[in-house]
mmCIF file with all atom_site columns, C-alpha atoms in Angstrom:
data_model
loop_
_atom_site.group_PDB
_atom_site.id
_atom_site.type_symbol
_atom_site.label_atom_id
_atom_site.label_alt_id
_atom_site.label_comp_id
_atom_site.label_asym_id
_atom_site.label_entity_id
_atom_site.label_seq_id
_atom_site.pdbx_PDB_ins_code
_atom_site.Cartn_x
_atom_site.Cartn_y
_atom_site.Cartn_z
_atom_site.occupancy
_atom_site.B_iso_or_equiv
_atom_site.pdbx_formal_charge
_atom_site.auth_seq_id
_atom_site.auth_comp_id
_atom_site.auth_asym_id
_atom_site.auth_atom_id
_atom_site.pdbx_PDB_model_num
ATOM 1   C CA . GLY A 1 1   ? -0.064 -0.012 0.069   1.00 0.00 ? 1   GLY A CA 1
ATOM 2   C CA . GLU A 1 2   ? 0.994  3.554  -0.201  1.00 0.00 ? 2   GLU A CA 1
ATOM 3   C CA . SER A 1 3   ? 2.957  5.068  2.707   1.00 0.00 ? 3   SER A CA 1
ATOM 4   C CA . VAL A 1 4   ? 1.359  7.979  4.345   1.00 0.00 ? 4   VAL A CA 1
ATOM 5   C CA . GLY A 1 5   ? 3.650  10.813 5.533   1.00 0.00 ? 5   GLY A CA 1
ATOM 6   C CA . LEU A 1 6   ? 3.175  13.288 8.513   1.00 0.00 ? 6   LEU A CA 1
ATOM 7   C CA . HIS A 1 7   ? 1.228  16.281 7.892   1.00 0.00 ? 7   HIS A CA 1
ATOM 8   C CA . LEU A 1 8   ? 3.784  19.129 7.652   1.00 0.00 ? 8   LEU A CA 1
ATOM 9   C CA . PRO A 1 9   ? 3.129  22.287 9.823   1.00 0.00 ? 9   PRO A CA 1
ATOM 10  C CA . THR A 1 10  ? 1.842  25.022 7.317   1.00 0.00 ? 10  THR A CA 1
ATOM 11  C CA . LEU A 1 11  ? 2.510  28.686 7.371   1.00 0.00 ? 11  LEU A CA 1
ATOM 12  C CA . SER A 1 12  ? 0.462  31.000 5.161   1.00 0.00 ? 12  SER A CA 1
ATOM 13  C CA . VAL A 1 13  ? 1.606  34.483 4.497   1.00 0.00 ? 13  VAL A CA 1
ATOM 14  C CA . GLN A 1 14  ? 0.430  37.391 2.333   1.00 0.00 ? 14  GLN A CA 1
ATOM 15  C CA . GLU A 1 15  ? 2.810  38.529 -0.310  1.00 0.00 ? 15  GLU A CA 1
ATOM 16  C CA . GLY A 1 16  ? 5.002  41.387 0.913   1.00 0.00 ? 16  GLY A CA 1
ATOM 17  C CA . ASP A 1 17  ? 4.764  40.324 4.630   1.00 0.00 ? 17  ASP A CA 1
ATOM 18  C CA . ASN A 1 18  ? 7.596  38.857 6.610   1.00 0.00 ? 18  ASN A CA 1
ATOM 19  C CA . SER A 1 19  ? 7.663  35.193 7.338   1.00 0.00 ? 19  SER A CA 1
ATOM 20  C CA . ILE A 1 20  ? 9.073  33.457 10.365  1.00 0.00 ? 20  ILE A CA 1
ATOM 21  C CA . ILE A 1 21  ? 9.806  29.685 10.348  1.00 0.00 ? 21  ILE A CA 1
ATOM 22  C CA . ASN A 1 22  ? 10.678 28.114 13.610  1.00 0.00 ? 22  ASN A CA 1
ATOM 23  C CA . CYS A 1 23  ? 12.695 24.922 14.350  1.00 0.00 ? 23  CYS A CA 1
ATOM 24  C CA . ALA A 1 24  ? 13.676 23.007 17.508  1.00 0.00 ? 24  ALA A CA 1
ATOM 25  C CA . TYR A 1 25  ? 16.887 20.939 17.394  1.00 0.00 ? 25  TYR A CA 1
ATOM 26  C CA . SER A 1 26  ? 17.604 18.091 19.487  1.00 0.00 ? 26  SER A CA 1
ATOM 27  C CA . ASN A 1 27  ? 21.432 17.967 20.141  1.00 0.00 ? 27  ASN A CA 1
ATOM 28  C CA . SER A 1 28  ? 22.855 20.643 22.447  1.00 0.00 ? 28  SER A CA 1
ATOM 29  C CA . ALA A 1 29  ? 26.338 19.764 21.123  1.00 0.00 ? 29  ALA A CA 1
ATOM 30  C CA . SER A 1 30  ? 25.393 20.586 17.600  1.00 0.00 ? 30  SER A CA 1
ATOM 31  C CA . ASP A 1 31  ? 27.644 23.375 16.402  1.00 0.00 ? 31  ASP A CA 1
ATOM 32  C CA . TYR A 1 32  ? 26.498 24.227 12.805  1.00 0.00 ? 32  TYR A CA 1
ATOM 33  C CA . PHE A 1 33  ? 22.956 24.636 11.495  1.00 0.00 ? 33  PHE A CA 1
ATOM 34  C CA . ILE A 1 34  ? 21.558 25.047 7.973   1.00 0.00 ? 34  ILE A CA 1
ATOM 35  C CA . TRP A 1 35  ? 18.242 25.981 6.405   1.00 0.00 ? 35  TRP A CA 1
ATOM 36  C CA . TYR A 1 36  ? 17.194 24.396 3.355   1.00 0.00 ? 36  TYR A CA 1
ATOM 37  C CA . LYS A 1 37  ? 14.379 25.276 0.859   1.00 0.00 ? 37  LYS A CA 1
ATOM 38  C CA . GLN A 1 38  ? 12.796 22.385 -1.043  1.00 0.00 ? 38  GLN A CA 1
ATOM 39  C CA . GLU A 1 39  ? 10.257 23.147 -3.953  1.00 0.00 ? 39  GLU A CA 1
ATOM 40  C CA . SER A 1 40  ? 7.936  20.540 -5.236  1.00 0.00 ? 40  SER A CA 1
ATOM 41  C CA . GLY A 1 41  ? 9.780  17.825 -7.196  1.00 0.00 ? 41  GLY A CA 1
ATOM 42  C CA . LYS A 1 42  ? 13.318 19.098 -6.351  1.00 0.00 ? 42  LYS A CA 1
ATOM 43  C CA . GLY A 1 43  ? 15.996 18.334 -4.050  1.00 0.00 ? 43  GLY A CA 1
ATOM 44  C CA . PRO A 1 44  ? 16.707 20.670 -1.061  1.00 0.00 ? 44  PRO A CA 1
ATOM 45  C CA . GLN A 1 45  ? 18.535 23.920 -1.700  1.00 0.00 ? 45  GLN A CA 1
ATOM 46  C CA . PHE A 1 46  ? 20.968 25.628 0.734   1.00 0.00 ? 46  PHE A CA 1
ATOM 47  C CA . ILE A 1 47  ? 19.513 29.077 1.998   1.00 0.00 ? 47  ILE A CA 1
ATOM 48  C CA . ILE A 1 48  ? 21.732 30.091 4.887   1.00 0.00 ? 48  ILE A CA 1
ATOM 49  C CA . ASP A 1 49  ? 23.843 28.789 7.725   1.00 0.00 ? 49  ASP A CA 1
ATOM 50  C CA . ILE A 1 50  ? 24.869 29.597 11.205  1.00 0.00 ? 50  ILE A CA 1
ATOM 51  C CA . ARG A 1 51  ? 27.621 28.462 13.491  1.00 0.00 ? 51  ARG A CA 1
ATOM 52  C CA . SER A 1 52  ? 27.029 27.992 17.172  1.00 0.00 ? 52  SER A CA 1
ATOM 53  C CA . ASN A 1 53  ? 29.399 30.783 18.088  1.00 0.00 ? 53  ASN A CA 1
ATOM 54  C CA . MET A 1 54  ? 26.854 33.319 16.500  1.00 0.00 ? 54  MET A CA 1
ATOM 55  C CA . ASP A 1 55  ? 23.243 34.067 17.452  1.00 0.00 ? 55  ASP A CA 1
ATOM 56  C CA . LYS A 1 56  ? 22.295 35.922 14.263  1.00 0.00 ? 56  LYS A CA 1
ATOM 57  C CA . ARG A 1 57  ? 23.321 35.903 10.688  1.00 0.00 ? 57  ARG A CA 1
ATOM 58  C CA . GLN A 1 58  ? 21.848 37.777 7.703   1.00 0.00 ? 58  GLN A CA 1
ATOM 59  C CA . GLY A 1 59  ? 21.705 37.050 4.013   1.00 0.00 ? 59  GLY A CA 1
ATOM 60  C CA . GLN A 1 60  ? 19.829 38.416 1.102   1.00 0.00 ? 60  GLN A CA 1
ATOM 61  C CA . ARG A 1 61  ? 16.150 38.933 2.486   1.00 0.00 ? 61  ARG A CA 1
ATOM 62  C CA . VAL A 1 62  ? 16.854 36.094 4.978   1.00 0.00 ? 62  VAL A CA 1
ATOM 63  C CA . THR A 1 63  ? 17.936 36.069 8.607   1.00 0.00 ? 63  THR A CA 1
ATOM 64  C CA . VAL A 1 64  ? 18.679 33.072 10.849  1.00 0.00 ? 64  VAL A CA 1
ATOM 65  C CA . LEU A 1 65  ? 18.382 33.473 14.628  1.00 0.00 ? 65  LEU A CA 1
ATOM 66  C CA . LEU A 1 66  ? 19.942 30.788 17.048  1.00 0.00 ? 66  LEU A CA 1
ATOM 67  C CA . ASN A 1 67  ? 19.046 30.431 20.625  1.00 0.00 ? 67  ASN A CA 1
ATOM 68  C CA . LYS A 1 68  ? 21.147 27.846 22.126  1.00 0.00 ? 68  LYS A CA 1
ATOM 69  C CA . THR A 1 69  ? 19.629 28.121 25.639  1.00 0.00 ? 69  THR A CA 1
ATOM 70  C CA . VAL A 1 70  ? 16.400 26.618 24.372  1.00 0.00 ? 70  VAL A CA 1
ATOM 71  C CA . LYS A 1 71  ? 17.794 24.876 21.239  1.00 0.00 ? 71  LYS A CA 1
ATOM 72  C CA . HIS A 1 72  ? 15.763 26.955 18.966  1.00 0.00 ? 72  HIS A CA 1
ATOM 73  C CA . LEU A 1 73  ? 16.390 28.088 15.353  1.00 0.00 ? 73  LEU A CA 1
ATOM 74  C CA . SER A 1 74  ? 14.355 30.523 13.253  1.00 0.00 ? 74  SER A CA 1
ATOM 75  C CA . LEU A 1 75  ? 14.352 31.633 9.693   1.00 0.00 ? 75  LEU A CA 1
ATOM 76  C CA . GLN A 1 76  ? 13.021 35.097 8.891   1.00 0.00 ? 76  GLN A CA 1
ATOM 77  C CA . ILE A 1 77  ? 12.138 35.888 5.304   1.00 0.00 ? 77  ILE A CA 1
ATOM 78  C CA . ALA A 1 78  ? 11.587 39.637 4.543   1.00 0.00 ? 78  ALA A CA 1
ATOM 79  C CA . ALA A 1 79  ? 9.021  40.752 1.924   1.00 0.00 ? 79  ALA A CA 1
ATOM 80  C CA . THR A 1 80  ? 7.812  37.375 1.132   1.00 0.00 ? 80  THR A CA 1
ATOM 81  C CA . GLN A 1 81  ? 7.468  36.500 -2.542  1.00 0.00 ? 81  GLN A CA 1
ATOM 82  C CA . PRO A 1 82  ? 5.461  33.827 -4.371  1.00 0.00 ? 82  PRO A CA 1
ATOM 83  C CA . GLY A 1 83  ? 8.619  32.146 -5.231  1.00 0.00 ? 83  GLY A CA 1
ATOM 84  C CA . ASP A 1 84  ? 9.325  31.663 -1.721  1.00 0.00 ? 84  ASP A CA 1
ATOM 85  C CA . SER A 1 85  ? 6.528  28.954 -1.427  1.00 0.00 ? 85  SER A CA 1
ATOM 86  C CA . ALA A 1 86  ? 8.193  25.678 -0.546  1.00 0.00 ? 86  ALA A CA 1
ATOM 87  C CA . VAL A 1 87  ? 9.012  23.474 2.273   1.00 0.00 ? 87  VAL A CA 1
ATOM 88  C CA . TYR A 1 88  ? 11.790 24.728 4.576   1.00 0.00 ? 88  TYR A CA 1
ATOM 89  C CA . PHE A 1 89  ? 13.902 22.444 6.643   1.00 0.00 ? 89  PHE A CA 1
ATOM 90  C CA . CYS A 1 90  ? 16.320 23.186 9.324   1.00 0.00 ? 90  CYS A CA 1
ATOM 91  C CA . ALA A 1 91  ? 19.283 20.817 9.736   1.00 0.00 ? 91  ALA A CA 1
ATOM 92  C CA . GLU A 1 92  ? 21.827 20.316 12.527  1.00 0.00 ? 92  GLU A CA 1
ATOM 93  C CA . ASN A 1 93  ? 25.410 19.157 12.423  1.00 0.00 ? 93  ASN A CA 1
ATOM 94  C CA . PRO A 1 94  ? 25.851 17.093 15.598  1.00 0.00 ? 94  PRO A CA 1
ATOM 95  C CA . PRO A 1 95  ? 29.330 15.689 16.540  1.00 0.00 ? 95  PRO A CA 1
ATOM 96  C CA . HIS A 1 96  ? 29.830 12.468 14.815  1.00 0.00 ? 96  HIS A CA 1
ATOM 97  C CA . ARG A 1 97  ? 32.649 9.994  15.348  1.00 0.00 ? 97  ARG A CA 1
ATOM 98  C CA . THR A 1 98  ? 33.450 9.355  11.698  1.00 0.00 ? 98  THR A CA 1
ATOM 99  C CA . SER A 1 99  ? 32.031 12.333 9.883   1.00 0.00 ? 99  SER A CA 1
ATOM 100 C CA . TYR A 1 100 ? 32.144 16.054 10.875  1.00 0.00 ? 100 TYR A CA 1
ATOM 101 C CA . ASP A 1 101 ? 29.819 17.127 8.269   1.00 0.00 ? 101 ASP A CA 1
ATOM 102 C CA . LYS A 1 102 ? 26.756 14.675 8.886   1.00 0.00 ? 102 LYS A CA 1
ATOM 103 C CA . VAL A 1 103 ? 23.499 16.674 9.153   1.00 0.00 ? 103 VAL A CA 1
ATOM 104 C CA . ILE A 1 104 ? 20.167 15.654 10.650  1.00 0.00 ? 104 ILE A CA 1
ATOM 105 C CA . PHE A 1 105 ? 17.171 17.239 9.188   1.00 0.00 ? 105 PHE A CA 1
ATOM 106 C CA . GLY A 1 106 ? 14.107 18.514 10.967  1.00 0.00 ? 106 GLY A CA 1
ATOM 107 C CA . PRO A 1 107 ? 10.563 17.718 9.912   1.00 0.00 ? 107 PRO A CA 1
ATOM 108 C CA . GLY A 1 108 ? 10.042 20.714 7.729   1.00 0.00 ? 108 GLY A CA 1
ATOM 109 C CA . THR A 1 109 ? 7.451  23.572 7.483   1.00 0.00 ? 109 THR A CA 1
ATOM 110 C CA . SER A 1 110 ? 5.327  24.321 4.537   1.00 0.00 ? 110 SER A CA 1
ATOM 111 C CA . LEU A 1 111 ? 5.305  27.960 3.444   1.00 0.00 ? 111 LEU A CA 1
ATOM 112 C CA . SER A 1 112 ? 2.490  29.233 1.174   1.00 0.00 ? 112 SER A CA 1
ATOM 113 C CA . VAL A 1 113 ? 2.567  32.730 -0.128  1.00 0.00 ? 113 VAL A CA 1
ATOM 114 C CA . ILE A 1 114 ? -0.778 34.277 -0.876  1.00 0.00 ? 114 ILE A CA 1
ATOM 115 C CA . PRO A 1 115 ? -0.634 36.627 -3.837  1.00 0.00 ? 115 PRO A CA 1
ATOM 116 C CA . GLU B 2 1   ? 26.450 26.237 -12.890 1.00 0.00 ? 1   GLU B CA 1
ATOM 117 C CA . ALA B 2 2   ? 27.607 22.711 -11.690 1.00 0.00 ? 2   ALA B CA 1
ATOM 118 C CA . GLU B 2 3   ? 24.903 20.448 -10.510 1.00 0.00 ? 3   GLU B CA 1
ATOM 119 C CA . VAL B 2 4   ? 24.411 16.904 -9.029  1.00 0.00 ? 4   VAL B CA 1
ATOM 120 C CA . ALA B 2 5   ? 22.892 14.651 -11.577 1.00 0.00 ? 5   ALA B CA 1
ATOM 121 C CA . GLN B 2 6   ? 20.552 11.751 -10.789 1.00 0.00 ? 6   GLN B CA 1
ATOM 122 C CA . SER B 2 7   ? 18.771 9.191  -12.886 1.00 0.00 ? 7   SER B CA 1
ATOM 123 C CA . PRO B 2 8   ? 16.180 8.059  -13.413 1.00 0.00 ? 8   PRO B CA 1
ATOM 124 C CA . ARG B 2 9   ? 13.947 10.928 -12.185 1.00 0.00 ? 9   ARG B CA 1
ATOM 125 C CA . TYR B 2 10  ? 11.045 8.517  -11.659 1.00 0.00 ? 10  TYR B CA 1
ATOM 126 C CA . LYS B 2 11  ? 10.914 4.712  -11.197 1.00 0.00 ? 11  LYS B CA 1
ATOM 127 C CA . ILE B 2 12  ? 7.981  2.417  -10.884 1.00 0.00 ? 12  ILE B CA 1
ATOM 128 C CA . THR B 2 13  ? 8.581  -1.228 -9.845  1.00 0.00 ? 13  THR B CA 1
ATOM 129 C CA . GLU B 2 14  ? 6.768  -4.053 -8.307  1.00 0.00 ? 14  GLU B CA 1
ATOM 130 C CA . LYS B 2 15  ? 7.740  -5.479 -4.904  1.00 0.00 ? 15  LYS B CA 1
ATOM 131 C CA . SER B 2 16  ? 10.516 -8.085 -4.882  1.00 0.00 ? 16  SER B CA 1
ATOM 132 C CA . GLN B 2 17  ? 12.069 -6.590 -8.035  1.00 0.00 ? 17  GLN B CA 1
ATOM 133 C CA . ALA B 2 18  ? 15.590 -4.960 -8.068  1.00 0.00 ? 18  ALA B CA 1
ATOM 134 C CA . VAL B 2 19  ? 16.056 -1.188 -8.648  1.00 0.00 ? 19  VAL B CA 1
ATOM 135 C CA . ALA B 2 20  ? 19.165 0.871  -9.054  1.00 0.00 ? 20  ALA B CA 1
ATOM 136 C CA . PHE B 2 21  ? 19.634 4.641  -8.834  1.00 0.00 ? 21  PHE B CA 1
ATOM 137 C CA . TRP B 2 22  ? 22.612 6.605  -10.197 1.00 0.00 ? 22  TRP B CA 1
ATOM 138 C CA . CYS B 2 23  ? 24.282 9.702  -9.095  1.00 0.00 ? 23  CYS B CA 1
ATOM 139 C CA . ASP B 2 24  ? 26.870 11.999 -10.603 1.00 0.00 ? 24  ASP B CA 1
ATOM 140 C CA . PRO B 2 25  ? 28.174 14.523 -7.993  1.00 0.00 ? 25  PRO B CA 1
ATOM 141 C CA . ILE B 2 26  ? 29.702 17.911 -8.727  1.00 0.00 ? 26  ILE B CA 1
ATOM 142 C CA . SER B 2 27  ? 33.117 17.503 -10.225 1.00 0.00 ? 27  SER B CA 1
ATOM 143 C CA . GLY B 2 28  ? 35.704 17.652 -7.525  1.00 0.00 ? 28  GLY B CA 1
ATOM 144 C CA . HIS B 2 29  ? 33.405 16.929 -4.632  1.00 0.00 ? 29  HIS B CA 1
ATOM 145 C CA . ALA B 2 30  ? 34.941 14.161 -2.395  1.00 0.00 ? 30  ALA B CA 1
ATOM 146 C CA . THR B 2 31  ? 31.988 13.565 -0.168  1.00 0.00 ? 31  THR B CA 1
ATOM 147 C CA . LEU B 2 32  ? 28.812 12.054 -1.626  1.00 0.00 ? 32  LEU B CA 1
ATOM 148 C CA . TYR B 2 33  ? 25.526 11.229 0.326   1.00 0.00 ? 33  TYR B CA 1
ATOM 149 C CA . TRP B 2 34  ? 22.513 9.201  -0.409  1.00 0.00 ? 34  TRP B CA 1
ATOM 150 C CA . TYR B 2 35  ? 19.318 10.207 1.557   1.00 0.00 ? 35  TYR B CA 1
ATOM 151 C CA . ARG B 2 36  ? 15.740 8.778  1.680   1.00 0.00 ? 36  ARG B CA 1
ATOM 152 C CA . GLN B 2 37  ? 12.904 11.190 1.892   1.00 0.00 ? 37  GLN B CA 1
ATOM 153 C CA . ILE B 2 38  ? 9.428  9.959  2.761   1.00 0.00 ? 38  ILE B CA 1
ATOM 154 C CA . LEU B 2 39  ? 6.620  12.185 1.765   1.00 0.00 ? 39  LEU B CA 1
ATOM 155 C CA . GLY B 2 40  ? 6.082  14.946 4.357   1.00 0.00 ? 40  GLY B CA 1
ATOM 156 C CA . GLN B 2 41  ? 9.280  14.317 6.189   1.00 0.00 ? 41  GLN B CA 1
ATOM 157 C CA . GLY B 2 42  ? 12.882 15.603 6.011   1.00 0.00 ? 42  GLY B CA 1
ATOM 158 C CA . PRO B 2 43  ? 15.632 13.701 4.312   1.00 0.00 ? 43  PRO B CA 1
ATOM 159 C CA . GLU B 2 44  ? 17.317 10.762 6.342   1.00 0.00 ? 44  GLU B CA 1
ATOM 160 C CA . LEU B 2 45  ? 20.918 9.757  5.541   1.00 0.00 ? 45  LEU B CA 1
ATOM 161 C CA . LEU B 2 46  ? 21.384 6.369  4.173   1.00 0.00 ? 46  LEU B CA 1
ATOM 162 C CA . VAL B 2 47  ? 25.117 6.320  3.353   1.00 0.00 ? 47  VAL B CA 1
ATOM 163 C CA . GLN B 2 48  ? 27.940 8.740  3.148   1.00 0.00 ? 48  GLN B CA 1
ATOM 164 C CA . PHE B 2 49  ? 31.077 8.288  1.190   1.00 0.00 ? 49  PHE B CA 1
ATOM 165 C CA . GLN B 2 50  ? 34.428 10.019 1.276   1.00 0.00 ? 50  GLN B CA 1
ATOM 166 C CA . ASP B 2 51  ? 35.967 9.222  -2.078  1.00 0.00 ? 51  ASP B CA 1
ATOM 167 C CA . GLU B 2 52  ? 35.449 5.750  -2.564  1.00 0.00 ? 52  GLU B CA 1
ATOM 168 C CA . SER B 2 53  ? 35.234 4.849  1.119   1.00 0.00 ? 53  SER B CA 1
ATOM 169 C CA . VAL B 2 54  ? 32.053 4.392  3.073   1.00 0.00 ? 54  VAL B CA 1
ATOM 170 C CA . VAL B 2 55  ? 32.248 6.810  5.994   1.00 0.00 ? 55  VAL B CA 1
ATOM 171 C CA . ASP B 2 56  ? 28.801 6.220  7.385   1.00 0.00 ? 56  ASP B CA 1
ATOM 172 C CA . ASP B 2 57  ? 26.290 3.557  6.648   1.00 0.00 ? 57  ASP B CA 1
ATOM 173 C CA . SER B 2 58  ? 24.705 3.156  9.871   1.00 0.00 ? 58  SER B CA 1
ATOM 174 C CA . GLN B 2 59  ? 21.075 3.770  8.669   1.00 0.00 ? 59  GLN B CA 1
ATOM 175 C CA . LEU B 2 60  ? 21.411 1.775  5.527   1.00 0.00 ? 60  LEU B CA 1
ATOM 176 C CA . PRO B 2 61  ? 19.206 -1.480 5.556   1.00 0.00 ? 61  PRO B CA 1
ATOM 177 C CA . LYS B 2 62  ? 22.024 -3.750 4.512   1.00 0.00 ? 62  LYS B CA 1
ATOM 178 C CA . ASP B 2 63  ? 19.820 -6.776 3.905   1.00 0.00 ? 63  ASP B CA 1
ATOM 179 C CA . ARG B 2 64  ? 18.402 -5.224 0.853   1.00 0.00 ? 64  ARG B CA 1
ATOM 180 C CA . PHE B 2 65  ? 20.278 -1.944 0.164   1.00 0.00 ? 65  PHE B CA 1
ATOM 181 C CA . SER B 2 66  ? 23.822 -1.649 -1.177  1.00 0.00 ? 66  SER B CA 1
ATOM 182 C CA . ALA B 2 67  ? 25.715 1.395  -2.410  1.00 0.00 ? 67  ALA B CA 1
ATOM 183 C CA . GLU B 2 68  ? 29.023 1.765  -4.330  1.00 0.00 ? 68  GLU B CA 1
ATOM 184 C CA . ARG B 2 69  ? 31.285 4.454  -5.495  1.00 0.00 ? 69  ARG B CA 1
ATOM 185 C CA . LEU B 2 70  ? 34.023 2.514  -7.013  1.00 0.00 ? 70  LEU B CA 1
ATOM 186 C CA . LYS B 2 71  ? 36.274 5.128  -8.546  1.00 0.00 ? 71  LYS B CA 1
ATOM 187 C CA . GLY B 2 72  ? 35.265 7.888  -6.053  1.00 0.00 ? 72  GLY B CA 1
ATOM 188 C CA . VAL B 2 73  ? 33.230 9.767  -8.711  1.00 0.00 ? 73  VAL B CA 1
ATOM 189 C CA . ASP B 2 74  ? 29.684 8.590  -9.414  1.00 0.00 ? 74  ASP B CA 1
ATOM 190 C CA . SER B 2 75  ? 27.739 6.278  -7.303  1.00 0.00 ? 75  SER B CA 1
ATOM 191 C CA . THR B 2 76  ? 24.975 3.692  -7.448  1.00 0.00 ? 76  THR B CA 1
ATOM 192 C CA . LEU B 2 77  ? 22.343 2.840  -4.793  1.00 0.00 ? 77  LEU B CA 1
ATOM 193 C CA . LYS B 2 78  ? 20.678 -0.631 -5.308  1.00 0.00 ? 78  LYS B CA 1
ATOM 194 C CA . ILE B 2 79  ? 17.621 -2.142 -3.630  1.00 0.00 ? 79  ILE B CA 1
ATOM 195 C CA . GLN B 2 80  ? 17.015 -5.688 -3.894  1.00 0.00 ? 80  GLN B CA 1
ATOM 196 C CA . PRO B 2 81  ? 14.311 -6.889 -3.358  1.00 0.00 ? 81  PRO B CA 1
ATOM 197 C CA . ALA B 2 82  ? 12.228 -3.747 -3.107  1.00 0.00 ? 82  ALA B CA 1
ATOM 198 C CA . GLU B 2 83  ? 9.422  -3.614 -0.591  1.00 0.00 ? 83  GLU B CA 1
ATOM 199 C CA . LEU B 2 84  ? 6.327  -1.411 -0.597  1.00 0.00 ? 84  LEU B CA 1
ATOM 200 C CA . GLY B 2 85  ? 7.800  0.680  2.320   1.00 0.00 ? 85  GLY B CA 1
ATOM 201 C CA . ASP B 2 86  ? 10.686 1.609  0.073   1.00 0.00 ? 86  ASP B CA 1
ATOM 202 C CA . SER B 2 87  ? 8.538  3.988  -1.901  1.00 0.00 ? 87  SER B CA 1
ATOM 203 C CA . ALA B 2 88  ? 10.199 7.470  -1.336  1.00 0.00 ? 88  ALA B CA 1
ATOM 204 C CA . MET B 2 89  ? 12.323 10.062 -2.883  1.00 0.00 ? 89  MET B CA 1
ATOM 205 C CA . TYR B 2 90  ? 15.948 9.090  -3.006  1.00 0.00 ? 90  TYR B CA 1
ATOM 206 C CA . LEU B 2 91  ? 18.300 12.058 -2.983  1.00 0.00 ? 91  LEU B CA 1
ATOM 207 C CA . CYS B 2 92  ? 22.004 12.384 -3.743  1.00 0.00 ? 92  CYS B CA 1
ATOM 208 C CA . ALA B 2 93  ? 24.063 15.144 -2.502  1.00 0.00 ? 93  ALA B CA 1
ATOM 209 C CA . SER B 2 94  ? 27.749 16.121 -2.715  1.00 0.00 ? 94  SER B CA 1
ATOM 210 C CA . SER B 2 95  ? 30.100 18.274 -0.814  1.00 0.00 ? 95  SER B CA 1
ATOM 211 C CA . PRO B 2 96  ? 33.495 19.757 -1.268  1.00 0.00 ? 96  PRO B CA 1
ATOM 212 C CA . GLY B 2 97  ? 34.157 19.033 2.365   1.00 0.00 ? 97  GLY B CA 1
ATOM 213 C CA . ALA B 2 98  ? 33.055 22.474 3.687   1.00 0.00 ? 98  ALA B CA 1
ATOM 214 C CA . ARG B 2 99  ? 29.748 21.161 5.291   1.00 0.00 ? 99  ARG B CA 1
ATOM 215 C CA . GLU B 2 100 ? 27.441 22.787 2.588   1.00 0.00 ? 100 GLU B CA 1
ATOM 216 C CA . GLN B 2 101 ? 25.715 19.988 0.687   1.00 0.00 ? 101 GLN B CA 1
ATOM 217 C CA . PHE B 2 102 ? 24.470 20.320 -2.838  1.00 0.00 ? 102 PHE B CA 1
ATOM 218 C CA . PHE B 2 103 ? 21.355 18.209 -3.576  1.00 0.00 ? 103 PHE B CA 1
ATOM 219 C CA . GLY B 2 104 ? 20.396 16.590 -6.908  1.00 0.00 ? 104 GLY B CA 1
ATOM 220 C CA . PRO B 2 105 ? 16.792 16.519 -8.146  1.00 0.00 ? 105 PRO B CA 1
ATOM 221 C CA . GLY B 2 106 ? 16.101 12.994 -6.642  1.00 0.00 ? 106 GLY B CA 1
ATOM 222 C CA . THR B 2 107 ? 14.645 9.764  -7.935  1.00 0.00 ? 107 THR B CA 1
ATOM 223 C CA . ARG B 2 108 ? 10.916 9.174  -6.945  1.00 0.00 ? 108 ARG B CA 1
ATOM 224 C CA . LEU B 2 109 ? 10.444 5.545  -6.350  1.00 0.00 ? 109 LEU B CA 1
ATOM 225 C CA . THR B 2 110 ? 7.059  3.847  -6.350  1.00 0.00 ? 110 THR B CA 1
ATOM 226 C CA . VAL B 2 111 ? 6.821  0.257  -5.294  1.00 0.00 ? 111 VAL B CA 1
ATOM 227 C CA . LEU B 2 112 ? 3.531  -1.412 -6.208  1.00 0.00 ? 112 LEU B CA 1
#
């Protein structure tokens, strides 16, 4: 039979508004975090990253905030556009005995932009 | 712009059959990853290669899955025999070793 996936958390925003997507990570020893964007039928695409010695990093229209105290990561998208509609995943890089660049993906949030 | 190539893009097979997926990473990327992504979930790592060597295959169901990267360039992931629960997107990614991973478009597998 067909496997049924989990229902993704969904965020709907009006075009031009700011979006905030939240993520809770699991390993307090993780020292590197990444946000990926995945459009329908495509592989994940890197958006922005942040190391654990920082609490904020800005890119073009995107900002990532890291709160290590509560193991929380957020992605802010300014002036959201229809092309931002996608599923967004946070990923953490925990310590690993054989690979320093192994990442663990979170469950994802579906962003829908209303024109 | 260099991209990770994967083929086929879509594969439909019957359970108990064998399937194989191919990945060609970005030229010069030493690290290659295979992920499985079930609909509605994040990708889960199956196997990681550094050049031709397996670095991590702890999540690979080795009774039916196998992966190789014989010359340290392109890679093949095989499932034999396929089961209904294997229906998913299989993603390949490569990295130059600087933590950022570049993903291919994936192979959508449907097992009937």
